[in-house]
Structures are given as C-alpha cells and as structure tokens.
mmCIF file of C-alpha atoms in Angstrom:
data_model
loop_
_atom_site.group_PDB
_atom_site.id
_atom_site.type_symbol
_atom_site.label_atom_id
_atom_site.label_comp_id
_atom_site.label_asym_id
_atom_site.label_seq_id
_atom_site.Cartn_x
_atom_site.Cartn_y
_atom_site.Cartn_z
ATOM 1 C CA MET P 1 372.499 -41.845 202.231
ATOM 2 C CA ASN P 2 371.724 -38.659 200.364
ATOM 3 C CA PRO P 3 368.850 -38.912 197.910
ATOM 4 C CA PRO P 4 369.720 -38.424 194.230
ATOM 5 C CA ARG P 5 369.147 -34.943 192.864
ATOM 6 C CA TRP P 6 365.964 -35.855 191.024
ATOM 7 C CA GLN P 7 364.351 -37.099 194.239
ATOM 8 C CA ASP P 8 364.746 -33.645 195.746
ATOM 9 C CA SER P 9 363.582 -31.707 192.691
ATOM 10 C CA GLY P 10 360.059 -30.400 192.216
ATOM 11 C CA LYS P 11 357.415 -30.730 194.902
ATOM 12 C CA ASP P 12 356.944 -33.640 197.278
ATOM 13 C CA PRO P 13 354.097 -35.688 195.815
ATOM 14 C CA ASP P 14 351.111 -36.885 197.854
ATOM 15 C CA TYR P 15 352.742 -39.640 199.884
ATOM 16 C CA ARG P 16 349.922 -42.082 199.105
ATOM 17 C CA PHE P 17 350.824 -41.860 195.420
ATOM 18 C CA SER P 18 354.471 -42.384 196.312
ATOM 19 C CA LEU P 19 353.588 -45.475 198.325
ATOM 20 C CA ALA P 20 351.438 -46.747 195.464
ATOM 21 C CA ASN P 21 354.370 -46.172 193.084
ATOM 22 C CA GLU P 22 356.644 -48.098 195.443
ATOM 23 C CA ARG P 23 354.207 -51.025 195.605
ATOM 24 C CA THR P 24 353.898 -51.019 191.818
ATOM 25 C CA PHE P 25 357.686 -51.253 191.538
ATOM 26 C CA LEU P 26 357.747 -54.188 193.965
ATOM 27 C CA ALA P 27 354.971 -55.886 192.001
ATOM 28 C CA TRP P 28 357.043 -55.588 188.811
ATOM 29 C CA ILE P 29 360.063 -57.090 190.603
ATOM 30 C CA ARG P 30 357.920 -60.001 191.776
ATOM 31 C CA THR P 31 356.757 -60.439 188.178
ATOM 32 C CA ALA P 32 360.378 -60.520 187.019
ATOM 33 C CA LEU P 33 361.210 -63.090 189.702
ATOM 34 C CA ALA P 34 358.183 -65.206 188.756
ATOM 35 C CA VAL P 35 359.340 -65.274 185.124
ATOM 36 C CA LEU P 36 362.806 -66.262 186.326
ATOM 37 C CA ALA P 37 361.401 -69.028 188.519
ATOM 38 C CA GLY P 38 359.532 -70.237 185.431
ATOM 39 C CA ALA P 39 362.805 -70.300 183.515
ATOM 40 C CA VAL P 40 364.500 -72.437 186.171
ATOM 41 C CA LEU P 41 361.557 -74.830 186.421
ATOM 42 C CA LEU P 42 361.286 -75.137 182.636
ATOM 43 C CA HIS P 43 364.977 -75.911 182.315
ATOM 44 C CA GLN P 44 364.996 -78.368 185.190
ATOM 45 C CA PHE P 45 361.855 -80.346 184.534
ATOM 46 C CA ALA P 46 361.085 -80.138 180.808
ATOM 47 C CA THR P 47 363.119 -83.209 179.960
ATOM 48 C CA ALA P 48 360.568 -84.622 177.515
ATOM 49 C CA LEU P 49 359.518 -81.323 175.964
ATOM 50 C CA GLY P 50 360.761 -81.577 172.384
ATOM 51 C CA PRO P 51 364.346 -80.952 171.277
ATOM 52 C CA LYS P 52 366.660 -79.731 174.030
ATOM 53 C CA TRP P 53 367.653 -76.570 172.193
ATOM 54 C CA ILE P 54 364.121 -75.154 172.330
ATOM 55 C CA VAL P 55 364.040 -75.572 176.122
ATOM 56 C CA THR P 56 367.478 -73.960 176.403
ATOM 57 C CA VAL P 57 366.528 -71.019 174.205
ATOM 58 C CA ALA P 58 363.176 -70.570 175.966
ATOM 59 C CA SER P 59 364.643 -70.570 179.478
ATOM 60 C CA GLY P 60 367.489 -68.306 178.351
ATOM 61 C CA ALA P 61 364.984 -65.884 176.841
ATOM 62 C CA MET P 62 362.951 -65.970 180.061
ATOM 63 C CA ALA P 63 366.046 -65.169 182.119
ATOM 64 C CA ILE P 64 366.865 -62.231 179.862
ATOM 65 C CA ALA P 65 363.244 -61.061 179.966
ATOM 66 C CA SER P 66 363.386 -61.208 183.769
ATOM 67 C CA ALA P 67 366.442 -58.930 183.819
ATOM 68 C CA LEU P 68 364.766 -56.504 181.406
ATOM 69 C CA ILE P 69 361.587 -56.404 183.488
ATOM 70 C CA ALA P 70 363.556 -55.764 186.686
ATOM 71 C CA SER P 71 365.591 -52.909 185.224
ATOM 72 C CA GLY P 72 362.511 -51.523 183.483
ATOM 73 C CA ALA P 73 360.763 -51.585 186.860
ATOM 74 C CA PHE P 74 363.435 -49.349 188.378
ATOM 75 C CA TYR P 75 363.256 -46.780 185.580
ATOM 76 C CA ARG P 76 359.467 -46.841 185.657
ATOM 77 C CA TRP P 77 359.487 -46.150 189.408
ATOM 78 C CA ARG P 78 361.962 -43.335 188.925
ATOM 79 C CA GLY P 79 360.084 -41.874 185.944
ATOM 80 C CA ASN P 80 356.808 -41.915 187.890
ATOM 81 C CA GLU P 81 358.398 -40.207 190.886
ATOM 82 C CA ILE P 82 359.834 -37.450 188.688
ATOM 83 C CA ALA P 83 356.510 -36.985 186.878
ATOM 84 C CA MET P 84 354.630 -36.746 190.186
ATOM 85 C CA ARG P 85 357.118 -34.219 191.533
ATOM 86 C CA HIS P 86 356.595 -31.969 188.537
ATOM 87 C CA SER P 87 352.823 -32.519 188.275
ATOM 88 C CA GLN P 88 353.123 -34.159 184.874
ATOM 89 C CA THR P 89 351.237 -37.079 183.479
ATOM 90 C CA LEU P 90 352.836 -40.411 184.192
ATOM 91 C CA PRO P 91 355.117 -41.574 181.384
ATOM 92 C CA SER P 92 354.042 -44.448 179.191
ATOM 93 C CA THR P 93 356.058 -47.630 179.386
ATOM 94 C CA TRP P 94 357.033 -50.395 177.043
ATOM 95 C CA LEU P 95 357.132 -52.846 179.946
ATOM 96 C CA MET P 96 353.589 -54.165 179.795
ATOM 97 C CA GLY P 97 353.617 -54.610 176.036
ATOM 98 C CA VAL P 98 356.931 -56.479 176.168
ATOM 99 C CA LEU P 99 355.672 -58.722 178.948
ATOM 100 C CA ALA P 100 352.483 -59.582 177.065
ATOM 101 C CA MET P 101 354.326 -60.206 173.809
ATOM 102 C CA PHE P 102 356.912 -62.283 175.561
ATOM 103 C CA ALA P 103 354.306 -64.446 177.307
ATOM 104 C CA GLY P 104 352.609 -65.035 173.973
ATOM 105 C CA LEU P 105 355.855 -66.014 172.266
ATOM 106 C CA LEU P 106 356.758 -68.363 175.077
ATOM 107 C CA ALA P 107 353.393 -70.092 174.907
ATOM 108 C CA ALA P 108 353.790 -70.453 171.141
ATOM 109 C CA ALA P 109 357.308 -71.846 171.520
ATOM 110 C CA CYS P 110 356.180 -74.439 174.052
ATOM 111 C CA GLY P 111 353.278 -75.366 171.814
ATOM 112 C CA ILE P 112 355.629 -75.896 168.890
ATOM 113 C CA ALA P 113 358.001 -77.889 171.057
ATOM 114 C CA LEU P 114 355.162 -80.178 172.081
ATOM 115 C CA LEU P 115 354.146 -80.683 168.451
ATOM 116 C CA ILE P 116 357.669 -81.334 167.171
ATOM 117 C CA ARG P 117 358.502 -84.100 169.585
ATOM 118 C CA MET H 1 349.006 -32.978 204.844
ATOM 119 C CA ILE H 2 349.135 -33.012 208.661
ATOM 120 C CA GLY H 3 346.717 -35.437 210.244
ATOM 121 C CA ARG H 4 345.639 -36.994 206.935
ATOM 122 C CA ASP H 5 344.889 -40.596 207.628
ATOM 123 C CA PRO H 6 347.450 -42.793 205.912
ATOM 124 C CA GLY H 7 344.908 -45.572 206.031
ATOM 125 C CA LEU H 8 346.234 -49.005 205.309
ATOM 126 C CA GLN H 9 348.744 -47.966 202.645
ATOM 127 C CA PRO H 10 351.846 -48.176 204.883
ATOM 128 C CA GLU H 11 350.801 -51.685 205.924
ATOM 129 C CA ARG H 12 350.273 -52.753 202.307
ATOM 130 C CA THR H 13 353.637 -51.289 201.375
ATOM 131 C CA ALA H 14 355.416 -53.201 204.135
ATOM 132 C CA LEU H 15 353.664 -56.390 203.062
ATOM 133 C CA ALA H 16 354.662 -55.765 199.438
ATOM 134 C CA TRP H 17 358.292 -55.668 200.564
ATOM 135 C CA VAL H 18 357.952 -58.952 202.440
ATOM 136 C CA ARG H 19 356.306 -60.610 199.438
ATOM 137 C CA THR H 20 359.134 -59.407 197.214
ATOM 138 C CA ALA H 21 361.717 -60.781 199.634
ATOM 139 C CA SER H 22 359.861 -64.118 199.635
ATOM 140 C CA SER H 23 359.857 -64.250 195.826
ATOM 141 C CA LEU H 24 363.591 -63.631 195.820
ATOM 142 C CA LEU H 25 364.056 -66.382 198.415
ATOM 143 C CA VAL H 26 362.184 -68.891 196.244
ATOM 144 C CA VAL H 27 364.312 -68.021 193.205
ATOM 145 C CA ALA H 28 367.500 -68.279 195.271
ATOM 146 C CA LEU H 29 366.457 -71.741 196.494
ATOM 147 C CA LEU H 30 365.637 -72.897 192.966
ATOM 148 C CA LEU H 31 369.006 -71.721 191.641
ATOM 149 C CA LEU H 32 370.857 -73.208 194.593
ATOM 150 C CA ARG H 33 369.190 -76.543 193.959
ATOM 151 C CA ALA H 34 369.976 -76.325 190.247
ATOM 152 C CA GLY H 35 373.607 -75.633 191.093
ATOM 153 C CA PHE H 36 373.815 -78.717 193.292
ATOM 154 C CA ALA H 37 371.947 -80.863 190.755
ATOM 155 C CA SER H 38 374.409 -80.019 188.001
ATOM 156 C CA SER H 39 377.482 -79.859 190.270
ATOM 157 C CA SER H 40 378.211 -76.324 189.142
ATOM 158 C CA GLY H 41 380.381 -74.621 191.753
ATOM 159 C CA SER H 42 379.844 -71.104 190.439
ATOM 160 C CA VAL H 43 376.050 -71.488 190.472
ATOM 161 C CA VAL H 44 376.140 -72.889 194.035
ATOM 162 C CA VAL H 45 378.188 -69.887 195.144
ATOM 163 C CA ALA H 46 375.866 -67.483 193.329
ATOM 164 C CA GLY H 47 372.807 -69.234 194.743
ATOM 165 C CA THR H 48 374.187 -68.977 198.257
ATOM 166 C CA PHE H 49 374.894 -65.298 197.722
ATOM 167 C CA LEU H 50 371.332 -64.811 196.466
ATOM 168 C CA MET H 51 370.050 -66.454 199.661
ATOM 169 C CA VAL H 52 371.981 -63.795 201.592
ATOM 170 C CA CYS H 53 370.441 -61.159 199.311
ATOM 171 C CA ALA H 54 366.978 -62.540 200.066
ATOM 172 C CA ALA H 55 367.691 -62.352 203.787
ATOM 173 C CA ALA H 56 368.912 -58.785 203.295
ATOM 174 C CA THR H 57 365.681 -57.943 201.477
ATOM 175 C CA TYR H 58 363.684 -59.122 204.477
ATOM 176 C CA GLY H 59 365.902 -56.780 206.473
ATOM 177 C CA LEU H 60 365.150 -53.944 204.061
ATOM 178 C CA ALA H 61 361.438 -54.725 204.449
ATOM 179 C CA LEU H 62 361.766 -54.438 208.221
ATOM 180 C CA TYR H 63 363.695 -51.173 207.886
ATOM 181 C CA ARG H 64 361.068 -49.747 205.568
ATOM 182 C CA GLN H 65 358.262 -50.856 207.864
ATOM 183 C CA ARG H 66 359.922 -49.187 210.852
ATOM 184 C CA ARG H 67 360.336 -45.964 208.867
ATOM 185 C CA LEU H 68 356.682 -46.026 207.869
ATOM 186 C CA VAL H 69 355.548 -46.593 211.450
ATOM 187 C CA LEU H 70 357.484 -43.504 212.529
ATOM 188 C CA ASP H 71 356.411 -41.421 209.535
ATOM 189 C CA PRO H 72 353.781 -42.767 207.119
ATOM 190 C CA THR H 73 354.700 -40.056 204.646
ATOM 191 C CA ALA H 74 358.328 -41.183 204.396
ATOM 192 C CA GLY H 75 359.278 -41.791 200.778
ATOM 193 C CA VAL H 76 361.438 -44.764 199.887
ATOM 194 C CA ASP H 77 365.182 -44.268 199.449
ATOM 195 C CA ALA H 78 366.254 -44.656 195.848
ATOM 196 C CA ALA H 79 369.096 -46.784 197.199
ATOM 197 C CA LEU H 80 366.591 -49.383 198.459
ATOM 198 C CA VAL H 81 364.867 -49.526 195.099
ATOM 199 C CA ALA H 82 368.183 -49.818 193.273
ATOM 200 C CA THR H 83 369.379 -52.583 195.606
ATOM 201 C CA VAL H 84 366.300 -54.755 195.055
ATOM 202 C CA THR H 85 366.594 -54.217 191.293
ATOM 203 C CA ALA H 86 370.242 -55.277 191.452
ATOM 204 C CA PHE H 87 369.342 -58.464 193.379
ATOM 205 C CA SER H 88 366.778 -59.417 190.749
ATOM 206 C CA VAL H 89 369.144 -58.751 187.839
ATOM 207 C CA LEU H 90 371.868 -60.731 189.616
ATOM 208 C CA ALA H 91 369.484 -63.677 189.878
ATOM 209 C CA SER H 92 368.854 -63.451 186.116
ATOM 210 C CA PHE H 93 372.581 -63.498 185.387
ATOM 211 C CA THR H 94 373.000 -66.489 187.689
ATOM 212 C CA MET H 95 370.409 -68.360 185.653
ATOM 213 C CA LEU H 96 372.155 -67.452 182.393
ATOM 214 C CA THR H 97 375.440 -68.674 183.893
ATOM 215 C CA TYR H 98 373.760 -71.908 184.852
ATOM 216 C CA ILE H 99 372.358 -72.421 181.337
ATOM 217 C CA LEU H 100 375.793 -71.776 179.855
ATOM 218 C CA HIS H 101 377.375 -74.237 182.255
ATOM 219 C CA ASP H 102 374.716 -76.780 181.486
ATOM 220 C CA GLU H 103 375.268 -76.423 177.755
ATOM 221 C CA THR H 104 379.023 -76.720 178.085
ATOM 222 C CA PHE H 105 379.204 -79.697 180.359
ATOM 223 C CA ARG H 106 376.240 -81.818 179.290
#
C-alpha cells in the first residue's frame, strides 16, 4: 500500500525516534483499551454501587473517552511523524490532560455514588 | 545511518504490538461475555468480530516483527496504525451499543 503523502514529505527521521513514536502510539491504544475494559467491568459488576444511572453514565463516559483516546493516539502519532520529518518541535497534545481530568472525574463520580447509596 | 546498531528497539516495538493485540483480545472477550450475559445478539456478533480483529492484530504484530528483522529502520505503514485505531474505536462503539441495549431491555 502506498504511504500517504505526508509520510513521504520532508526527511526520513532517525528510525529510533520513529520506533519510539510507534511504541508511544501503541501505549496510548493500550491505555484506551484499559479504560474500555474498566467500563465493561464497572457496568457488569457494580450492581450495588449507588443508583443505576450513575453506573450507566460512568461506563458510557468511559467508553466515549476510550474512543477519544484511541483517535487522539492516531493523530498524535501522525503529528509527531510530520514534526520529525520537518525537524520541528513535537506538537503539544490535549490527550494527557483529558485523560488525567477524566480519571479524576470518574473517581469523584464513584465516590459520590458510594456516598449516595 | 548504515551500520548503526538498532539495539533493542525493534524487539521492544514488536513486543509493544503483541501487548496491544493482547489488550484488544481481553476487551473482545469481556464484550463477548457481556453480550452472552445480556442475550444481546448484536453485541455477541460485534464481540466475535472483535475477537477476529484481535487475532488480526497478532498477525499485524508478526508482520511488523518480520519487517523489522529484515530492516530495523523500516517505518510503520500508516495503514497499520489506522487499522489498530479503528479496532479500538470499534470496541468503544460496541460497548456503547451494549449499554444502550442494556438500558432498553432491562
């Protein structure tokens, strides 16, 4: 399959940085999948955790977060590759901040759910 | 560039692929089980398809590893990256479908 135009542009980066970028992408995907596994487990086993709607909303939010992390991972990989090819600084990303915020909100929601019941 | 020792990076990259495939397998199993538990046909079908995707990801890992053995400087095809992303997003949508089904039929 022919590479997309951006993957041919600029200069080939040091392959070790490319491999590191690839592993970073895969780590983000595993993070997304871990969040998704958490969503499934929460929904399946949190039968006594407060009102049902909180569990539903929390696991739904986790599933959506997982999709956002996965797609963000792709664009981050692509953005890094392009930056490396043109000898630019790596772009900043909203991914980490969103993940941290999301984890905090989830913990708070579960805490509230435990208190309400 | 010629003769520069790739070190252990190609090996770590291949392992990263295998770990990602394993994570996808676990999620596929969880969703498949959830589908059976709630008798949701669409989730069972999606879960089965995700199992196939997980198997395919192991295949992609093997392909990538072979490429790296032949040429440690070989960059990853964007198609591979896009495919793994698509698998993960598909798993998310399967979970959302399951939640919807669960809300409707409980």
